[in-house]
């Protein structure tokens, strides 16, 4: 069962209300279904076999080289669009900021009711993309990558889980929820394939092992 966390002290009444509300949430489809569905495991294996294997190069990386959280429509930037997409009963103010709602983090099974507790994860991290080919892209292409709502590249997850992931690839980091790992590696391979990014040998081996059990 997904775990609940509170970043602030709650009254007994408030906690009881939250628990009752959570029962309905658990019985409903989780918001994770909003992530664009990745390719099948068999397609991912085919894609992976075609990816170039090469040593990664971090030279010159700067996060600002990937313009992110750009305006998508009206006052809504990419972060707010993903929060709305991945949440349940999300309400936004006139500036498009999420003021209420609930979010289930597929990486760790936690549910949150404050948007500030969520990060929008770049499933293939920006630094990882740079290391595997994005360093030669135009700024426009890096912007498209950093704000891609079409591929399974952006997802709302627990902030400190995203921060612990950092720029790691599947050879050194995977979601703690084993039930999500197949989806995660299928999405990873799809994004790398679409953008023509390479993989290093340890990364490819890890992806092959996880896909073999999908």
PDB file of N, CA and C in Angstrom, residues 135-173:
ATOM      1  N   UNK A 135      25.101  17.438 -25.666  1.00  0.00           N
ATOM      2  CA  UNK A 135      26.070  18.523 -25.684  1.00  0.00           C
ATOM      3  C   UNK A 135      26.265  19.117 -27.071  1.00  0.00           C
ATOM      4  N   UNK A 136      25.931  18.338 -28.095  1.00  0.00           N
ATOM      5  CA  UNK A 136      26.093  18.824 -29.476  1.00  0.00           C
ATOM      6  C   UNK A 136      24.797  19.383 -30.053  1.00  0.00           C
ATOM      7  N   UNK A 137      23.725  19.377 -29.267  1.00  0.00           N
ATOM      8  CA  UNK A 137      22.435  19.861 -29.747  1.00  0.00           C
ATOM      9  C   UNK A 137      22.387  21.388 -29.760  1.00  0.00           C
ATOM     10  N   UNK A 138      21.387  21.894 -30.469  1.00  0.00           N
ATOM     11  CA  UNK A 138      21.062  23.315 -30.396  1.00  0.00           C
ATOM     12  C   UNK A 138      20.312  23.576 -29.088  1.00  0.00           C
ATOM     13  N   UNK A 139      20.299  24.827 -28.670  1.00  0.00           N
ATOM     14  CA  UNK A 139      19.551  25.186 -27.463  1.00  0.00           C
ATOM     15  C   UNK A 139      18.074  24.863 -27.634  1.00  0.00           C
ATOM     16  N   UNK A 140      17.541  25.050 -28.836  1.00  0.00           N
ATOM     17  CA  UNK A 140      16.141  24.766 -29.102  1.00  0.00           C
ATOM     18  C   UNK A 140      15.822  23.291 -28.865  1.00  0.00           C
ATOM     19  N   UNK A 141      16.706  22.406 -29.303  1.00  0.00           N
ATOM     20  CA  UNK A 141      16.464  20.976 -29.107  1.00  0.00           C
ATOM     21  C   UNK A 141      16.590  20.600 -27.630  1.00  0.00           C
ATOM     22  N   UNK A 142      17.535  21.206 -26.932  1.00  0.00           N
ATOM     23  CA  UNK A 142      17.653  20.929 -25.494  1.00  0.00           C
ATOM     24  C   UNK A 142      16.415  21.437 -24.753  1.00  0.00           C
ATOM     25  N   UNK A 143      15.860  22.560 -25.196  1.00  0.00           N
ATOM     26  CA  UNK A 143      14.620  23.057 -24.586  1.00  0.00           C
ATOM     27  C   UNK A 143      13.473  22.086 -24.815  1.00  0.00           C
ATOM     28  N   UNK A 144      13.371  21.553 -26.010  1.00  0.00           N
ATOM     29  CA  UNK A 144      12.314  20.587 -26.313  1.00  0.00           C
ATOM     30  C   UNK A 144      12.446  19.355 -25.435  1.00  0.00           C
ATOM     31  N   UNK A 145      13.678  18.889 -25.243  1.00  0.00           N
ATOM     32  CA  UNK A 145      13.930  17.719 -24.402  1.00  0.00           C
ATOM     33  C   UNK A 145      13.532  17.990 -22.956  1.00  0.00           C
ATOM     34  N   UNK A 146      13.883  19.158 -22.448  1.00  0.00           N
ATOM     35  CA  UNK A 146      13.643  19.490 -21.046  1.00  0.00           C
ATOM     36  C   UNK A 146      12.181  19.753 -20.731  1.00  0.00           C
ATOM     37  N   UNK A 147      11.345  19.921 -21.756  1.00  0.00           N
ATOM     38  CA  UNK A 147       9.926  20.231 -21.554  1.00  0.00           C
ATOM     39  C   UNK A 147       9.016  19.275 -22.325  1.00  0.00           C
ATOM     40  N   UNK A 148       9.499  18.080 -22.598  1.00  0.00           N
ATOM     41  CA  UNK A 148       8.792  17.132 -23.464  1.00  0.00           C
ATOM     42  C   UNK A 148       7.588  16.511 -22.754  1.00  0.00           C
ATOM     43  N   UNK A 149       6.402  16.898 -23.175  1.00  0.00           N
ATOM     44  CA  UNK A 149       5.160  16.360 -22.610  1.00  0.00           C
ATOM     45  C   UNK A 149       4.600  15.213 -23.442  1.00  0.00           C
ATOM     46  N   UNK A 150       5.240  14.899 -24.554  1.00  0.00           N
ATOM     47  CA  UNK A 150       4.738  13.864 -25.457  1.00  0.00           C
ATOM     48  C   UNK A 150       5.360  12.504 -25.164  1.00  0.00           C
ATOM     49  N   UNK A 151       6.676  12.475 -24.977  1.00  0.00           N
ATOM     50  CA  UNK A 151       7.348  11.242 -24.600  1.00  0.00           C
ATOM     51  C   UNK A 151       7.218  11.030 -23.083  1.00  0.00           C
ATOM     52  N   UNK A 152       7.469   9.805 -22.585  1.00  0.00           N
ATOM     53  CA  UNK A 152       7.390   9.539 -21.134  1.00  0.00           C
ATOM     54  C   UNK A 152       8.652  10.022 -20.427  1.00  0.00           C
ATOM     55  N   UNK A 153       8.834  11.331 -20.389  1.00  0.00           N
ATOM     56  CA  UNK A 153      10.070  11.934 -19.901  1.00  0.00           C
ATOM     57  C   UNK A 153       9.885  12.769 -18.644  1.00  0.00           C
ATOM     58  N   UNK A 154       8.668  13.259 -18.377  1.00  0.00           N
ATOM     59  CA  UNK A 154       8.421  14.116 -17.224  1.00  0.00           C
ATOM     60  C   UNK A 154       7.371  13.498 -16.319  1.00  0.00           C
ATOM     61  N   UNK A 155       7.639  13.468 -15.013  1.00  0.00           N
ATOM     62  CA  UNK A 155       6.703  12.858 -14.082  1.00  0.00           C
ATOM     63  C   UNK A 155       6.852  13.482 -12.700  1.00  0.00           C
ATOM     64  N   UNK A 156       5.721  13.708 -12.022  1.00  0.00           N
ATOM     65  CA  UNK A 156       5.724  14.290 -10.682  1.00  0.00           C
ATOM     66  C   UNK A 156       5.996  13.198  -9.649  1.00  0.00           C
ATOM     67  N   UNK A 157       7.051  13.398  -8.854  1.00  0.00           N
ATOM     68  CA  UNK A 157       7.444  12.413  -7.841  1.00  0.00           C
ATOM     69  C   UNK A 157       7.882  13.120  -6.567  1.00  0.00           C
ATOM     70  N   UNK A 158       8.007  12.358  -5.488  1.00  0.00           N
ATOM     71  CA  UNK A 158       8.477  12.891  -4.210  1.00  0.00           C
ATOM     72  C   UNK A 158       9.793  13.646  -4.396  1.00  0.00           C
ATOM     73  N   UNK A 159       9.846  14.862  -3.869  1.00  0.00           N
ATOM     74  CA  UNK A 159      11.008  15.714  -4.138  1.00  0.00           C
ATOM     75  C   UNK A 159      12.337  15.115  -3.698  1.00  0.00           C
ATOM     76  N   UNK A 160      12.408  14.580  -2.458  1.00  0.00           N
ATOM     77  CA  UNK A 160      13.708  14.085  -2.006  1.00  0.00           C
ATOM     78  C   UNK A 160      14.112  12.784  -2.706  1.00  0.00           C
ATOM     79  N   UNK A 161      13.131  12.054  -3.246  1.00  0.00           N
ATOM     80  CA  UNK A 161      13.463  10.867  -4.038  1.00  0.00           C
ATOM     81  C   UNK A 161      14.104  11.301  -5.355  1.00  0.00           C
ATOM     82  N   UNK A 162      13.525  12.317  -5.961  1.00  0.00           N
ATOM     83  CA  UNK A 162      14.101  12.840  -7.199  1.00  0.00           C
ATOM     84  C   UNK A 162      15.510  13.388  -6.952  1.00  0.00           C
ATOM     85  N   UNK A 163      15.683  14.038  -5.821  1.00  0.00           N
ATOM     86  CA  UNK A 163      16.990  14.603  -5.505  1.00  0.00           C
ATOM     87  C   UNK A 163      18.022  13.515  -5.227  1.00  0.00           C
ATOM     88  N   UNK A 164      17.593  12.396  -4.640  1.00  0.00           N
ATOM     89  CA  UNK A 164      18.529  11.293  -4.403  1.00  0.00           C
ATOM     90  C   UNK A 164      18.901  10.598  -5.717  1.00  0.00           C
ATOM     91  N   UNK A 165      17.991  10.607  -6.671  1.00  0.00           N
ATOM     92  CA  UNK A 165      18.296  10.059  -7.990  1.00  0.00           C
ATOM     93  C   UNK A 165      19.352  10.906  -8.689  1.00  0.00           C
ATOM     94  N   UNK A 166      19.193  12.224  -8.621  1.00  0.00           N
ATOM     95  CA  UNK A 166      20.150  13.116  -9.256  1.00  0.00           C
ATOM     96  C   UNK A 166      20.273  12.838 -10.746  1.00  0.00           C
ATOM     97  N   UNK A 167      21.509  12.655 -11.201  1.00  0.00           N
ATOM     98  CA  UNK A 167      21.735  12.416 -12.631  1.00  0.00           C
ATOM     99  C   UNK A 167      22.103  10.965 -12.917  1.00  0.00           C
ATOM    100  N   UNK A 168      21.729  10.052 -12.020  1.00  0.00           N
ATOM    101  CA  UNK A 168      22.104   8.647 -12.165  1.00  0.00           C
ATOM    102  C   UNK A 168      21.275   7.933 -13.236  1.00  0.00           C
ATOM    103  N   UNK A 169      21.903   6.954 -13.882  1.00  0.00           N
ATOM    104  CA  UNK A 169      21.193   6.122 -14.848  1.00  0.00           C
ATOM    105  C   UNK A 169      20.813   4.795 -14.182  1.00  0.00           C
ATOM    106  N   UNK A 170      20.095   3.900 -14.873  1.00  0.00           N
ATOM    107  CA  UNK A 170      19.617   2.658 -14.250  1.00  0.00           C
ATOM    108  C   UNK A 170      20.700   1.694 -13.766  1.00  0.00           C
ATOM    109  N   UNK A 171      21.955   1.950 -14.094  1.00  0.00           N
ATOM    110  CA  UNK A 171      23.030   1.101 -13.572  1.00  0.00           C
ATOM    111  C   UNK A 171      23.276   1.368 -12.094  1.00  0.00           C
ATOM    112  N   UNK A 172      22.906   2.569 -11.626  1.00  0.00           N
ATOM    113  CA  UNK A 172      23.174   2.936 -10.232  1.00  0.00           C
ATOM    114  C   UNK A 172      21.947   3.404  -9.457  1.00  0.00           C
ATOM    115  N   UNK A 173      20.817   3.624 -10.145  1.00  0.00           N
ATOM    116  CA  UNK A 173      19.606   4.054  -9.436  1.00  0.00           C
ATOM    117  C   UNK A 173      18.372   3.533 -10.155  1.00  0.00           C
TER     118      UNK A 173
END
